[in-house]
Amino acid sequence: MPDLPILPDPDDPRLTRPVEAVDQHGVRQQIRVVEERPLTIYLNSQEIVTAMTIGDHPEFLAVGYLRNQGMLLDADEITGVSFDDEVAAVVVRTARATDYEDKLQRKTRTSGCAVGTVFGDMMEGLEGLTLPDAPVRTSDLYALAHRINTLPSLYLAAGAIHGTVLCQGPEVLVYMEDVGRHNAVDKIAGWMRLQGVAGGDKILYTTGRLTSEMVIKTALMGIPVLASRSGFTAWGVEIARQIGLTLIGRMRGQRFLCLAGEARLQRDADPGRAPEEPRGARRKGAADG
Amino acid sequence: MPDLPILPDPDDPRLTRPVEAVDQHGVRQQIRVVEERPLTIYLNSQEIVTAMTIGDHPEFLAVGYLRNQGMLLDADEITGVSFDDEVAAVVVRTARATDYEDKLQRKTRTSGCAVGTVFGDMMEGLEGLTLPDAPVRTSDLYALAHRINTLPSLYLAAGAIHGTVLCQGPEVLVYMEDVGRHNAVDKIAGWMRLQGVAGGDKILYTTGRLTSEMVIKTALMGIPVLASRSGFTAWGVEIARQIGLTLIGRMRGQRFLCLAGEARLQRDADPGRAPEEPRGARRKGAADG
């Protein structure tokens, strides 16, 4: 565990670009917009995917992506992770020889399969997965929401970005942001994999919607609790209930809704005493989808 | 042109599902969450993709997706569009025999290509495209933002959804929503294609971020103006400037920022007299990404 949380650096010049804008009065001004840059991820000698990312923590993104895709196994020995800025590529090397040509092909093939199969493919890797019964204190949830809403972020600096936060009890461990919908959570998965950090006693917080993919990725990381300021989709709720994940959404000030895994909730806080949302936190919810 | 705008139907029972939730006080309540369901799109006998969608207007979604993918050409005669609810599939038939096996394969292949190529692929279909110089009145922009924020929507009813609106002058023509990031805009593209509506004198409004893909899809639809409550990404701005599209973001109350194509702006409104945002409109911005 790090002594200090890993936070986004809104002042990193590589993550935003100043562009000239003209406002409603015709006044010219410079604003900062977030970068989107392609990052090509290789597993050993095989080109896997090119992700659009803001570009920080490419090693975490690559390892987390491969892990969440089931291409990098927990048993795998990672012999190297190298990032080449010139060609915008990360190579993850493993002791095990890997070849996912079939899986890469199937991406196209199964993209057109029947309902049941789609659901089956989505649930791939979740069979037999059981999440620990670790309790979740509502006092921790309130403390985390308040902490996260008041931390520095690229979102507050430039907008148009998603945030995902790995938490333990009331503590923020890692806060990642990205333009790519799932890059932020993959970066956290990569950090956990490289640090050897387990998910069983953690809480994952996202600024985005609680969709089926978010629920599945959280479960694949072994994290039993997923919380968000945003809303739910039907499949997200359905899958969370199937796999016993605690799903908490619409966390705003003292309010929240639990749609799955309520058994883990320990109501040790008086909602009436929960900290109010700071102004601007509202906008945090805008990093949705 | 329809006499009345086409609007989302928040009361359509197929689009949301009632689920039981428990709030911060432990009180049980039913809330509505939006559906995500797979829809498999065929072009003639070829299976193209399965999109996750709320499921309204499958014909518009299929036609718009194929058009924006460059698989359905403007010159193509559409001989039929049939939706089968049982197997959740739409088949679009054309007089021209089609085969996009290579393109479907390439989806995987090029997913791992170099920076230049990614950009090249993204710009595919935009070469030689010129958008008309149709002026945009700021009075229309203010009227549209106010109108859209006060229209009924699934977003206000259940959240976790994106909205895209096709407008002409101060009028709303078509308002589409979807869980899928690009489904809402594809549904509008499909409606335009099937109605034979041109984009040159239209304005496209989205609740989401002004990313490179949104800018490209808008240009492919021949629409010269893209507006949003949300923010910008660097590539979105870069591409809009390259193709001469007017890009307007952060539209809130009387404020907005124009980052590209300012030449089209006709400042005929006094920003100080722009309508204030109704309460709750703020949440509209939450359908981001």
CSV table of C-alpha atoms in Angstrom, one decimal, chain B residues 31-220:
chain,number,residue,atom,x,y,z
B,31,ILE,CA,-37.0,3.0,-9.4
B,32,ARG,CA,-36.9,2.8,-13.2
B,33,VAL,CA,-33.6,1.9,-14.9
B,34,VAL,CA,-33.0,2.0,-18.6
B,35,GLU,CA,-32.8,-1.2,-20.6
B,36,GLU,CA,-29.7,-2.3,-22.5
B,37,ARG,CA,-30.5,-4.9,-25.1
B,38,PRO,CA,-28.5,-6.3,-27.9
B,39,LEU,CA,-29.6,-5.6,-31.5
B,40,THR,CA,-27.9,-7.5,-34.3
B,41,ILE,CA,-27.7,-5.5,-37.5
B,42,TYR,CA,-27.5,-7.3,-40.9
B,43,LEU,CA,-26.8,-5.7,-44.3
B,44,ASN,CA,-28.4,-8.0,-46.8
B,45,SER,CA,-27.2,-11.5,-45.8
B,46,GLN,CA,-24.2,-10.3,-43.8
B,47,GLU,CA,-24.1,-10.0,-40.0
B,48,ILE,CA,-22.4,-6.6,-39.4
B,49,VAL,CA,-22.5,-5.9,-35.6
B,50,THR,CA,-24.5,-6.3,-32.4
B,51,ALA,CA,-25.2,-2.9,-30.7
B,52,MET,CA,-26.4,-2.5,-27.1
B,53,THR,CA,-29.4,-0.3,-27.3
B,54,ILE,CA,-32.5,0.7,-25.4
B,55,GLY,CA,-34.4,-0.8,-28.3
B,56,ASP,CA,-36.6,1.9,-29.7
B,57,HIS,CA,-36.4,2.7,-33.4
B,58,PRO,CA,-34.3,-0.3,-34.4
B,59,GLU,CA,-34.8,0.5,-38.1
B,60,PHE,CA,-33.4,4.0,-37.8
B,61,LEU,CA,-30.5,2.7,-35.7
B,62,ALA,CA,-29.6,0.0,-38.2
B,63,VAL,CA,-29.8,2.3,-41.3
B,64,GLY,CA,-27.9,5.1,-39.5
B,65,TYR,CA,-25.2,2.8,-38.2
B,66,LEU,CA,-24.6,1.3,-41.7
B,67,ARG,CA,-24.6,4.8,-43.2
B,68,ASN,CA,-22.2,6.2,-40.7
B,69,GLN,CA,-19.9,3.2,-41.2
B,70,GLY,CA,-19.8,3.8,-44.9
B,71,MET,CA,-21.5,0.5,-45.7
B,72,LEU,CA,-24.7,2.0,-46.8
B,73,LEU,CA,-24.0,4.6,-49.6
B,74,ASP,CA,-26.1,7.6,-50.3
B,75,ALA,CA,-26.5,6.2,-53.8
B,76,ASP,CA,-27.8,2.8,-52.5
B,77,GLU,CA,-31.5,2.0,-53.1
B,78,ILE,CA,-32.8,0.5,-49.8
B,79,THR,CA,-35.2,-2.3,-50.8
B,80,GLY,CA,-36.3,-3.2,-47.3
B,81,VAL,CA,-35.7,-2.7,-43.6
B,82,SER,CA,-37.2,-5.4,-41.4
B,83,PHE,CA,-37.0,-5.8,-37.6
B,84,ASP,CA,-37.5,-9.2,-35.9
B,85,ASP,CA,-38.2,-8.7,-32.2
B,86,GLU,CA,-37.9,-12.4,-31.5
B,87,VAL,CA,-34.3,-12.7,-32.5
B,88,ALA,CA,-33.5,-9.0,-31.8
B,89,ALA,CA,-32.2,-8.4,-35.3
B,90,VAL,CA,-32.7,-5.8,-38.1
B,91,VAL,CA,-32.0,-6.6,-41.7
B,92,VAL,CA,-31.3,-3.8,-44.1
B,93,ARG,CA,-31.6,-4.8,-47.8
B,94,THR,CA,-30.2,-2.9,-50.7
B,95,ALA,CA,-30.5,-3.3,-54.5
B,96,ARG,CA,-26.7,-3.3,-54.6
B,97,ALA,CA,-25.1,-6.6,-53.6
B,98,THR,CA,-22.8,-5.9,-50.6
B,99,ASP,CA,-19.9,-7.7,-48.9
B,100,TYR,CA,-17.9,-6.0,-46.1
B,101,GLU,CA,-16.1,-9.1,-44.9
B,102,ASP,CA,-12.8,-7.4,-45.4
B,103,LYS,CA,-13.9,-4.3,-43.5
B,104,LEU,CA,-15.3,-6.4,-40.7
B,105,GLN,CA,-11.9,-8.2,-40.5
B,106,ARG,CA,-10.1,-5.0,-40.7
B,107,LYS,CA,-11.9,-3.7,-37.6
B,108,THR,CA,-9.7,-6.2,-35.7
B,109,ARG,CA,-6.6,-5.7,-37.9
B,110,THR,CA,-6.5,-1.9,-37.8
B,111,SER,CA,-7.4,-1.8,-34.1
B,112,GLY,CA,-3.7,-2.1,-33.6
B,113,CYS,CA,-2.2,0.2,-36.2
B,114,ALA,CA,0.0,3.2,-35.9
B,115,VAL,CA,-1.0,6.7,-35.0
B,116,GLY,CA,-1.2,8.1,-38.5
B,117,THR,CA,-3.3,5.2,-39.7
B,118,VAL,CA,-5.7,5.5,-36.8
B,119,PHE,CA,-6.2,9.1,-37.6
B,120,GLY,CA,-6.5,8.2,-41.3
B,121,ASP,CA,-9.1,5.6,-40.6
B,122,MET,CA,-11.0,8.0,-38.5
B,123,MET,CA,-11.0,10.6,-41.3
B,124,GLU,CA,-12.1,8.0,-43.8
B,125,GLY,CA,-15.0,9.3,-45.8
B,126,LEU,CA,-14.3,12.9,-45.0
B,127,GLU,CA,-11.8,13.6,-47.8
B,128,GLY,CA,-13.3,16.2,-50.1
B,129,LEU,CA,-16.3,16.7,-47.8
B,130,THR,CA,-17.3,20.4,-47.6
B,131,LEU,CA,-19.9,21.6,-45.2
B,132,PRO,CA,-22.2,24.5,-46.3
B,133,ASP,CA,-21.6,28.0,-45.0
B,134,ALA,CA,-25.2,28.2,-43.5
B,135,PRO,CA,-25.1,30.8,-40.7
B,136,VAL,CA,-26.0,29.9,-37.1
B,137,ARG,CA,-28.0,32.5,-35.2
B,138,THR,CA,-27.1,32.7,-31.5
B,139,SER,CA,-30.8,33.4,-30.9
B,140,ASP,CA,-31.6,30.0,-32.3
B,141,LEU,CA,-28.9,28.3,-30.2
B,142,TYR,CA,-30.3,29.8,-27.0
B,143,ALA,CA,-33.9,28.9,-28.0
B,144,LEU,CA,-32.9,25.3,-28.8
B,145,ALA,CA,-30.9,24.8,-25.6
B,146,HIS,CA,-33.9,26.1,-23.6
B,147,ARG,CA,-36.4,23.9,-25.6
B,148,ILE,CA,-34.3,20.8,-25.3
B,149,ASN,CA,-33.7,21.2,-21.6
B,150,THR,CA,-37.5,21.4,-21.0
B,151,LEU,CA,-38.6,18.5,-23.3
B,152,PRO,CA,-39.7,15.2,-21.7
B,153,SER,CA,-36.8,12.7,-21.8
B,154,LEU,CA,-35.8,9.2,-20.6
B,155,TYR,CA,-32.8,11.0,-19.1
B,156,LEU,CA,-35.0,12.9,-16.7
B,157,ALA,CA,-37.1,9.8,-16.0
B,158,ALA,CA,-34.4,7.2,-15.5
B,159,GLY,CA,-30.9,8.8,-16.1
B,160,ALA,CA,-27.9,6.9,-17.5
B,161,ILE,CA,-28.7,7.8,-21.1
B,162,HIS,CA,-27.4,10.0,-23.9
B,163,GLY,CA,-29.5,12.4,-26.0
B,164,THR,CA,-28.9,13.8,-29.5
B,165,VAL,CA,-31.3,16.3,-31.2
B,166,LEU,CA,-31.6,17.3,-34.8
B,167,CYS,CA,-32.6,20.9,-35.1
B,168,GLN,CA,-33.4,23.4,-37.9
B,169,GLY,CA,-33.3,27.1,-36.9
B,170,PRO,CA,-35.0,27.3,-33.6
B,171,GLU,CA,-37.0,24.1,-34.2
B,172,VAL,CA,-36.5,20.6,-32.8
B,173,LEU,CA,-37.1,18.0,-35.5
B,174,VAL,CA,-35.9,14.7,-34.0
B,175,TYR,CA,-34.8,13.9,-30.4
B,176,MET,CA,-33.2,10.5,-29.9
B,177,GLU,CA,-31.9,8.9,-26.7
B,178,ASP,CA,-29.9,5.7,-26.1
B,179,VAL,CA,-27.6,4.0,-23.6
B,180,GLY,CA,-25.1,3.4,-26.4
B,181,ARG,CA,-22.8,6.3,-26.8
B,182,HIS,CA,-23.3,6.6,-30.6
B,183,ASN,CA,-26.7,5.0,-31.0
B,184,ALA,CA,-28.6,8.2,-30.5
B,185,VAL,CA,-26.8,10.0,-33.3
B,186,ASP,CA,-27.0,6.9,-35.5
B,187,LYS,CA,-30.7,6.8,-35.0
B,188,ILE,CA,-30.9,10.4,-36.2
B,189,ALA,CA,-28.7,9.5,-39.2
B,190,GLY,CA,-31.1,6.6,-40.0
B,191,TRP,CA,-34.2,8.8,-39.8
B,192,MET,CA,-32.5,11.4,-42.1
B,193,ARG,CA,-31.5,8.7,-44.6
B,194,LEU,CA,-35.0,7.1,-44.7
B,195,GLN,CA,-36.8,10.4,-44.8
B,196,GLY,CA,-34.4,11.8,-47.4
B,197,VAL,CA,-33.6,14.8,-45.1
B,198,ALA,CA,-30.4,16.7,-45.9
B,199,GLY,CA,-28.1,18.0,-43.1
B,200,GLY,CA,-26.8,21.2,-44.7
B,201,ASP,CA,-29.3,23.5,-43.0
B,202,LYS,CA,-29.4,21.6,-39.7
B,203,ILE,CA,-27.8,21.9,-36.2
B,204,LEU,CA,-27.0,18.8,-34.2
B,205,TYR,CA,-27.2,19.0,-30.4
B,206,THR,CA,-25.8,16.4,-28.1
B,207,THR,CA,-25.8,15.9,-24.3
B,208,GLY,CA,-22.4,14.2,-24.6
B,209,ARG,CA,-18.8,15.3,-25.0
B,210,LEU,CA,-17.5,16.7,-28.3
B,211,THR,CA,-15.1,14.0,-29.1
B,212,SER,CA,-13.5,13.2,-32.4
B,213,GLU,CA,-16.1,10.5,-33.2
B,214,MET,CA,-19.0,12.8,-32.6
B,215,VAL,CA,-17.5,15.5,-34.8
B,216,ILE,CA,-16.8,12.9,-37.6
B,217,LYS,CA,-20.3,11.5,-37.4
B,218,THR,CA,-21.9,14.9,-37.6
B,219,ALA,CA,-19.7,15.8,-40.6
B,220,LEU,CA,-20.6,12.5,-42.3
